[in-house]
C-alpha positions as a printed NumPy array, in Angstrom:
array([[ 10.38 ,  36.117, -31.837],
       [ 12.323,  33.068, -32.843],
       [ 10.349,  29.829, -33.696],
       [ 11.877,  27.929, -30.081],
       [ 10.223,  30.522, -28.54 ],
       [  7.114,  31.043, -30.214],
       [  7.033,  26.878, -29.425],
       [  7.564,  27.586, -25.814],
       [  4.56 ,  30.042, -25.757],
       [  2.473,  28.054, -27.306],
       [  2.943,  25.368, -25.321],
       [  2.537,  27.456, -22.003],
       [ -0.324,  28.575, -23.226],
       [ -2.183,  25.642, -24.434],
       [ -1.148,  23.865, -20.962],
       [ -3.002,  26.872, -18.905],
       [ -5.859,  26.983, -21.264],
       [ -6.167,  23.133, -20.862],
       [ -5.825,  24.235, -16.524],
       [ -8.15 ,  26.873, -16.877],
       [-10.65 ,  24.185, -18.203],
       [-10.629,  21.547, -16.185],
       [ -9.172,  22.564, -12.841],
       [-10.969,  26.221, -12.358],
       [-13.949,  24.888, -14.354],
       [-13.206,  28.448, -16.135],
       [-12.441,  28.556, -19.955],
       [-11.116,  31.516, -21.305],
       [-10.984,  31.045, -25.046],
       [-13.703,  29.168, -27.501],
       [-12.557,  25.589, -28.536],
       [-11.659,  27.062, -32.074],
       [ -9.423,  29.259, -30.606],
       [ -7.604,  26.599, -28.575],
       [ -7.501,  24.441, -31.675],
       [ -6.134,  26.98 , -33.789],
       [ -3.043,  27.869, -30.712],
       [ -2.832,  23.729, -31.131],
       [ -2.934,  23.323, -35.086],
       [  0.071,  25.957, -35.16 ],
       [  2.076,  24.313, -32.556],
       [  1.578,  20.924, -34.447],
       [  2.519,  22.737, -37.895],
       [  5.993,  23.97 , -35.675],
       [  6.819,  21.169, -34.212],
       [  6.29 ,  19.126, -37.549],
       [  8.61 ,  21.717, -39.427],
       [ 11.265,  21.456, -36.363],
       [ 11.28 ,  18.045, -34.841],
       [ 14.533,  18.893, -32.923],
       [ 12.001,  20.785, -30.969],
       [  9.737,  18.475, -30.123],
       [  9.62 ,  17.203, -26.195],
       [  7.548,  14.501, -24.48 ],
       [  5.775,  17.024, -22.55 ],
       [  4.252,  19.124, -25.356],
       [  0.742,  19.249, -25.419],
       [  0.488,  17.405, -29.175],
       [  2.807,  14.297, -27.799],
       [ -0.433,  13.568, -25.833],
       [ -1.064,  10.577, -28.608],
       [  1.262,   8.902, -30.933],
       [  2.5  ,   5.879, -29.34 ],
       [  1.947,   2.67 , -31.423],
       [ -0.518,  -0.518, -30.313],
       [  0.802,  -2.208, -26.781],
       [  0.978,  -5.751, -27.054],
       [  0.281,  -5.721, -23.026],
       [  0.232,  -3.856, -19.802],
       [  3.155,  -4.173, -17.757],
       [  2.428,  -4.816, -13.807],
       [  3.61 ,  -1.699, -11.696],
       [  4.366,  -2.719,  -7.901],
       [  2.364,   0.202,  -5.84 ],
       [  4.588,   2.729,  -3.647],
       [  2.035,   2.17 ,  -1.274],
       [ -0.889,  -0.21 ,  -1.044],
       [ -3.989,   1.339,  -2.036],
       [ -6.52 ,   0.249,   0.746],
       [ -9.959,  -0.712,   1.005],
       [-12.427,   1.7  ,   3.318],
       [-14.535,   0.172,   5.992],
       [-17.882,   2.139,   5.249],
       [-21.642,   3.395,   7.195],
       [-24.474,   3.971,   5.737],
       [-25.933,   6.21 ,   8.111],
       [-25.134,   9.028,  10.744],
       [-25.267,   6.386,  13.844],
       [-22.768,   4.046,  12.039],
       [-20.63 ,   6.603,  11.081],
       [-20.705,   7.809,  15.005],
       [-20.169,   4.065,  15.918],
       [-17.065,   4.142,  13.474],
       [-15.746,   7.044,  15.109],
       [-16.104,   5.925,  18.555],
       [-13.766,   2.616,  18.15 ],
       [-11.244,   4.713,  16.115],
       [-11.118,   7.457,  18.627],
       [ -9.703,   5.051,  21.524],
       [ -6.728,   4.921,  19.215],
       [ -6.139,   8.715,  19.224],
       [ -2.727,   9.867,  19.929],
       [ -2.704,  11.868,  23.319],
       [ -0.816,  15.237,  21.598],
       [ -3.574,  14.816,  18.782],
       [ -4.454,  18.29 ,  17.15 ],
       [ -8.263,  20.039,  17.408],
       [-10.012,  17.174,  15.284],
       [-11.657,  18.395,  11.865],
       [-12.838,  15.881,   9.172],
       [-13.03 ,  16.509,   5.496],
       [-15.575,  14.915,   3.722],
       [-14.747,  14.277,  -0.583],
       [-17.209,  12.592,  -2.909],
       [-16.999,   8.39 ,  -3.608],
       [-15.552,   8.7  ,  -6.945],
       [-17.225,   5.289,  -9.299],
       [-14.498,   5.388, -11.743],
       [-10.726,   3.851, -11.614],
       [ -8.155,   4.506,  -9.262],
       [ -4.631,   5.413, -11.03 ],
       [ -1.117,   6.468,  -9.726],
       [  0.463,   9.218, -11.095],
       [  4.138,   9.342, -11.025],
       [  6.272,  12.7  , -11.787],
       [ 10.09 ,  13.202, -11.962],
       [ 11.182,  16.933, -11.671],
       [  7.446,  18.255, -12.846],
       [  7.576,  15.585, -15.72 ],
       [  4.963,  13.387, -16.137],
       [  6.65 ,   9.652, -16.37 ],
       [  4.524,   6.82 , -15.184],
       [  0.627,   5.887, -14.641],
       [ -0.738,   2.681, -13.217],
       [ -3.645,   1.644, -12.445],
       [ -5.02 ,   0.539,  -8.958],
       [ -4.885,  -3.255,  -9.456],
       [ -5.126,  -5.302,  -6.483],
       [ -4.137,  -2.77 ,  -4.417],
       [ -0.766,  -3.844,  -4.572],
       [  0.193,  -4.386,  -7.7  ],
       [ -1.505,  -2.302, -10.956],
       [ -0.865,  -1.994, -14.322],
       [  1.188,   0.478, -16.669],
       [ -1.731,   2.911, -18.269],
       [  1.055,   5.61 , -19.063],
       [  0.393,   6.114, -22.879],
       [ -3.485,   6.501, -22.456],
       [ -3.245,   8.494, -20.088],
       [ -1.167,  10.75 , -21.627],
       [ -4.113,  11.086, -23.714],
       [ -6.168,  12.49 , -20.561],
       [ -6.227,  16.417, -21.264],
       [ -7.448,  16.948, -17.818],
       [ -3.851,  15.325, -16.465],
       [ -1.047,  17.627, -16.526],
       [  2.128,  16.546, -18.546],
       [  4.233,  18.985, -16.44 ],
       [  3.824,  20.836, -12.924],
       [  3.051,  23.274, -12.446],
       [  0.852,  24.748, -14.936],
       [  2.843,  27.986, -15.062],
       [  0.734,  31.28 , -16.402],
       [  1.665,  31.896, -20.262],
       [  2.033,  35.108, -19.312],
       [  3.873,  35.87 , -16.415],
       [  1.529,  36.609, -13.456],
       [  3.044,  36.413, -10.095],
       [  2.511,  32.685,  -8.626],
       [ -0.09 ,  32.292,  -5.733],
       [  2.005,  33.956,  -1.966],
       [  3.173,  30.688,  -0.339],
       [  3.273,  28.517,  -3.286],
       [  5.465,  25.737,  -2.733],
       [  8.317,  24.04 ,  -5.352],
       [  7.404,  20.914,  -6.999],
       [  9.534,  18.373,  -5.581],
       [ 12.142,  16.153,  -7.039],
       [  9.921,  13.415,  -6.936],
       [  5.729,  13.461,  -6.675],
       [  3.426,  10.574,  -7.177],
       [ -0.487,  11.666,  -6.956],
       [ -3.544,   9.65 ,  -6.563],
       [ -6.961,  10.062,  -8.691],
       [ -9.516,   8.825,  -9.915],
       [-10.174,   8.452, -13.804],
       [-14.153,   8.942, -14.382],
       [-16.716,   9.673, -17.435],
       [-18.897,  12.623, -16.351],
       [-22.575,  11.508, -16.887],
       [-23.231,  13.732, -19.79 ],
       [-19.861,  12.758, -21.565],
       [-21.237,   8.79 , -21.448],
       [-24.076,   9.168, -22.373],
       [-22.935,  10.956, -26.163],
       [-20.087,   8.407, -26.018],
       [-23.112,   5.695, -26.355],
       [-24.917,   7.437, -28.695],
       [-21.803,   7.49 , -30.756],
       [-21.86 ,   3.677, -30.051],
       [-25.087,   3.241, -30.968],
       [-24.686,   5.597, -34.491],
       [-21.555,   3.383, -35.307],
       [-23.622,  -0.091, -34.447],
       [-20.944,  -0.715, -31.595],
       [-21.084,  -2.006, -28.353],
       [-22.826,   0.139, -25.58 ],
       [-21.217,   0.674, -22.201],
       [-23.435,  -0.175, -18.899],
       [-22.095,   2.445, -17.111],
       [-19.856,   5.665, -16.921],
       [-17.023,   3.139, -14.747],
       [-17.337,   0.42 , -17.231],
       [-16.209,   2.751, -19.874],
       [-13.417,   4.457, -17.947],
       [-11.789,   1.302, -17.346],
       [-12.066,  -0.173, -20.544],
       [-11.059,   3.187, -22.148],
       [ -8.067,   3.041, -20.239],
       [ -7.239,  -0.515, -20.698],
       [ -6.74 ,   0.211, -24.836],
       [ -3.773,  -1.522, -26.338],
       [ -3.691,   1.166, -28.499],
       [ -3.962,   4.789, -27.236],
       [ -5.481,   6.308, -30.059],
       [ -9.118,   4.811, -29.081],
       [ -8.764,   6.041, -25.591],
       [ -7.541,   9.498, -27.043],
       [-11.087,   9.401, -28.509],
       [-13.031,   8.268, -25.11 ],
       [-14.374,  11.503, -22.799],
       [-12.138,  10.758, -20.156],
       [-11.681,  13.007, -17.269],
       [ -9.555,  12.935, -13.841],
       [ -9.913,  14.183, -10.157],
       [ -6.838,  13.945,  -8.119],
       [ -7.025,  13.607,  -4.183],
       [ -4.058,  12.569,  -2.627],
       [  0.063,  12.879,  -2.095],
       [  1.177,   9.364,  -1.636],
       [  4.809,   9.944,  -1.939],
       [  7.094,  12.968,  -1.817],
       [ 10.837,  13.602,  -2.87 ],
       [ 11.769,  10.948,   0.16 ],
       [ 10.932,   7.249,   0.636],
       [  7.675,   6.06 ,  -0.192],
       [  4.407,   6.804,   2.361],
       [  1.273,   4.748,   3.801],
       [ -1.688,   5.824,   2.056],
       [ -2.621,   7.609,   4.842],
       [  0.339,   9.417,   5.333],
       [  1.658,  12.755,   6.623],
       [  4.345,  14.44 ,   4.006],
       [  7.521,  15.5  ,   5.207],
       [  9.487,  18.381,   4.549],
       [ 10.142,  18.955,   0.973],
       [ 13.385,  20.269,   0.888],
       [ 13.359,  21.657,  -2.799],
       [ 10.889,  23.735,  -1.703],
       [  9.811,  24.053,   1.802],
       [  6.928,  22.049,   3.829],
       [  4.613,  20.208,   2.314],
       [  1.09 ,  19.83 ,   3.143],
       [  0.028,  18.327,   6.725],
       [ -3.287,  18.346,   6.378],
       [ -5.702,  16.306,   3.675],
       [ -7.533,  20.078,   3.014],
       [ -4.087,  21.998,   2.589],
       [ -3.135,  18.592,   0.162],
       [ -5.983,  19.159,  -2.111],
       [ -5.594,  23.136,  -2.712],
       [ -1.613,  22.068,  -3.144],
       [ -2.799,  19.788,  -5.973],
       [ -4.867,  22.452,  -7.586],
       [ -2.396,  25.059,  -7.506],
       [  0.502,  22.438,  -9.54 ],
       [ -2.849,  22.139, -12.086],
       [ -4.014,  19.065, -10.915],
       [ -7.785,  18.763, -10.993],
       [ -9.604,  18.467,  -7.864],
       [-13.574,  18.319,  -6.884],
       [-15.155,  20.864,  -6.319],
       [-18.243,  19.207,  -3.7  ],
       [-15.462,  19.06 ,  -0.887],
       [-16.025,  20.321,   2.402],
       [-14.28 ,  20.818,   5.896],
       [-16.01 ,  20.687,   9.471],
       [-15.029,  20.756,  12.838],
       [-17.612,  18.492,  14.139],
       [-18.84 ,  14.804,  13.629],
       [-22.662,  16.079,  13.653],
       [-21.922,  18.816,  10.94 ],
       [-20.265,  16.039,   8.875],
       [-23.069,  13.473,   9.418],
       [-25.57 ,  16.438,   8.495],
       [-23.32 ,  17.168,   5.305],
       [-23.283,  13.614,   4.347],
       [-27.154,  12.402,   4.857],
       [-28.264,  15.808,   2.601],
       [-26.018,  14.234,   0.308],
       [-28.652,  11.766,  -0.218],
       [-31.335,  13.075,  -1.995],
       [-28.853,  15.23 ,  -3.603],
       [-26.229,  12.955,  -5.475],
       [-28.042,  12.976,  -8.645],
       [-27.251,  16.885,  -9.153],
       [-23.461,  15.783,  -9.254],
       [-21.774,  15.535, -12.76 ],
       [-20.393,  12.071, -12.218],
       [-21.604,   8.653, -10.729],
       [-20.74 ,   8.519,  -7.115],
       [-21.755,   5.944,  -4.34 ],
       [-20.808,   7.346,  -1.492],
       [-18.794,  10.428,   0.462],
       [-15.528,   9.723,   1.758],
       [-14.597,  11.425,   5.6  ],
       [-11.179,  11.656,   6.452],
       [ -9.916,  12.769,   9.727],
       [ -8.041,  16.261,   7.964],
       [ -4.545,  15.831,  10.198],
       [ -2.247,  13.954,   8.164],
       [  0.008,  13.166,  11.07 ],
       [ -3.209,  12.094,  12.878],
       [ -4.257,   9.761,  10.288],
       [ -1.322,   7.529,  10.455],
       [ -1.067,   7.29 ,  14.135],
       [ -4.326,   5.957,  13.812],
       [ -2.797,   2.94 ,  11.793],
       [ -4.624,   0.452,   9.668],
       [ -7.021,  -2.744,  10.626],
       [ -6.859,  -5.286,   8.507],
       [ -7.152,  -3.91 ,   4.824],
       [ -8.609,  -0.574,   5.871],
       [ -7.271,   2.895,   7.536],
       [ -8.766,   3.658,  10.729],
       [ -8.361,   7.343,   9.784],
       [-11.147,   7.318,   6.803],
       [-14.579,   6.045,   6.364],
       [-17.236,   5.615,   3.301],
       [-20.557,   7.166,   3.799],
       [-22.293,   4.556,   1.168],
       [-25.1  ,   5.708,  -0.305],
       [-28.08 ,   3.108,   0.554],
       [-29.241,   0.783,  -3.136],
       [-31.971,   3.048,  -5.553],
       [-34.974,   1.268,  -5.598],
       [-37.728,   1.117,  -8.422],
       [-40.554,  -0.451,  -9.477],
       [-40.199,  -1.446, -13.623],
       [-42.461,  -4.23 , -15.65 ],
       [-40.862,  -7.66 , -17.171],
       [-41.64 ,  -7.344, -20.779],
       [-40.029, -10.858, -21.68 ],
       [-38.277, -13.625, -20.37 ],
       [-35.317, -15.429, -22.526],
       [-33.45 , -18.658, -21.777],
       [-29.615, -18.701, -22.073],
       [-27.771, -22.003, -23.342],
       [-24.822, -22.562, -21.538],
       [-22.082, -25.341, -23.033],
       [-22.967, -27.987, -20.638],
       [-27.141, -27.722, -21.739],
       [-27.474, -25.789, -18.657],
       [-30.303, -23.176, -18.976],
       [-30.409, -19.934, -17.866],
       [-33.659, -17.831, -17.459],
       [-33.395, -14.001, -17.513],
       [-35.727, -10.979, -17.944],
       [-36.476,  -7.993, -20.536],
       [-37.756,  -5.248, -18.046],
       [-39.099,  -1.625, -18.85 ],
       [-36.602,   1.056, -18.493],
       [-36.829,   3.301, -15.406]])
């Protein structure tokens, strides 16, 4: 075997071990066997830099210190949810939106996702190719995150994550199309913040107040090679634009013509995503009826602390695409989706202390010390 290939091998099989990992939650080889398939692909590529290509799996980090972000103007606005935080406002929700159904509507089902607390980003490919990610901004307008995330293992560099070693693709997989932009959301999994702020704490740094706080300021590193050190991880949920003209964020996809139909419903979207490599959650769920979503969502509550990331909330969507945008928007918000918020956590805790803060004017502030709960 010729060293182009053995690159190409190693690189197909370093991007389905990385798939394996964080999309079927599977592993198949120890980490020192992954590092040593990744320590002779470095050693390769060093000896034959002709070879090297933005989408290898060591080009991950190795761009120098940004001296900014540069804005990125959305495809598609990325809109606020109007939200319930219990099964009769969630049936009040769905009895103003349902006077706006469209006549030749579909059998309604409703799938129900979990209310990611991390930081929304766009994901932009060009033929496969991994070229541009931004982060939600305003809504409209976000900010270019490419390099770190590059340094996101969970986030595929190129779709699909073929099979290093030849299996037949899944029956009815579909072509990746010319053009694909993805949404996600960047997160910390609990366990991964807490070692990053014992780290902290080791190295007399600062300490993060929570697993969102240190996604986004991971993310928002001039220089990549800090965030290439933060436990970042990524769960994808959404098509917002494919090979044609760019789609509301409730959108139904067109016909791909690279590769045949795309997705028309928000379930069929997220096994799509999974199968191009794309990590998706795995607490999902489908129904075919308002009360089995409500009962879903409400069990939810005395259950979110089993999850391995912080969430607030559930997210139903009505599961016909094509449905969703006749529905249209209000205001800010699609009538097609609703947050099931998750109502405050309440304890009772002790004030050890109370300090006084100086402001610059004399101005005094009084705050308190309290027991950890």
């Amino acid at each position: 075997m010729d060293v182009e290939q053995r690159i190409k091998n190693l690189r197909n099989q370093l991007r389905y071990h990385n798939y394996c990992y964080y999309v079927l939650n599977d592993p198949i080889v120890s980490d020192a066997e992954y590092d040593a398939l990744m320590d002779e692909l470095r050693a390769l590529e060093a000896a034959h830099p002709e070879l090297v290509t933005p989408d290898s799996p060591t080009q991950r980090v190795g761009a120098e210190p940004a001296e900014g972000f540069v804005k990125v103007t959305h495809p598609a606005p990325i809109l606020s949810l109007d939200k319930g935080t219990s099964g009769e406002e969630i049936r009040a929700w769905w009895e103003r939106v349902s006077k706006f159904l469209p006549p030749d509507a579909p059998p309604l089902a409703w799938v129900v996702e979990p209310k990611l607390d991390g930081l929304t980003v766009v994901l932009h490919y060009e033929d496969g190719l991994f070229v541009l990610g931004a982060t939600r901004g305003n809504g409209y307008v976000g900010e270019d995150v490419t390099t770190n995330l590059r340094t996101v293992r969970a986030l595929p560099l190129r779709i699909p994550v073929g099979n290093p070693w030849g299996f037949p693709k899944p029956q009815g997989f579909r072509r990746v199309p010319h053009r694909l932009i993805v949404r996600g959301e960047a997160i910390m999994l609990i366990a991964d913040f807490e070692a990053l702020n014992r780290q902290q704490a080791e190295a007399e740094g600062k300490l993060f107040a929570n697993p969102r706080n240190a996604t986004a300021g991971s993310l928002r590193q001039l220089d990549p090679r800090v965030t290439a050190a933060r436990p970042i991880s990524l769960l994808c949920y959404a098509i917002v634009e494919a090979e044609g003209p760019a789609l509301s964020s409730s959108a139904s996809l067109t016909v791909n013509s690279a590769g045949g139909p795309m997705p028309s419903t928000q379930w069929e979207t997220l096994a799509y995503l999974r199968e191009l490599g794309f990590p998706v959650s795995e607490h999902v769920a489908r129904f075919e009826s308002l009360d089995e979503v409500i009962v879903y969502c409400e069990g939810w509550i005395e259950r979110r602390d089993t999850a391995p990331y912080e969430l607030d909330g559930l997210v139903i969507k009505v599961d016909d695409l094509a449905t969703r945008v006749a529905l249209g928007v209000v205001g800010r918000a699609p009538r097609g989706a609703v947050a099931f918020k998750f109502p405050g956590r309440e304890a009772t805790t002790k004030v050890l202390d109370i300090g006084v803060n100086v402001g610059r004017t004399g101005a005094l502030t009084p705050f308190a010390y309290l027991e950890p709960v």
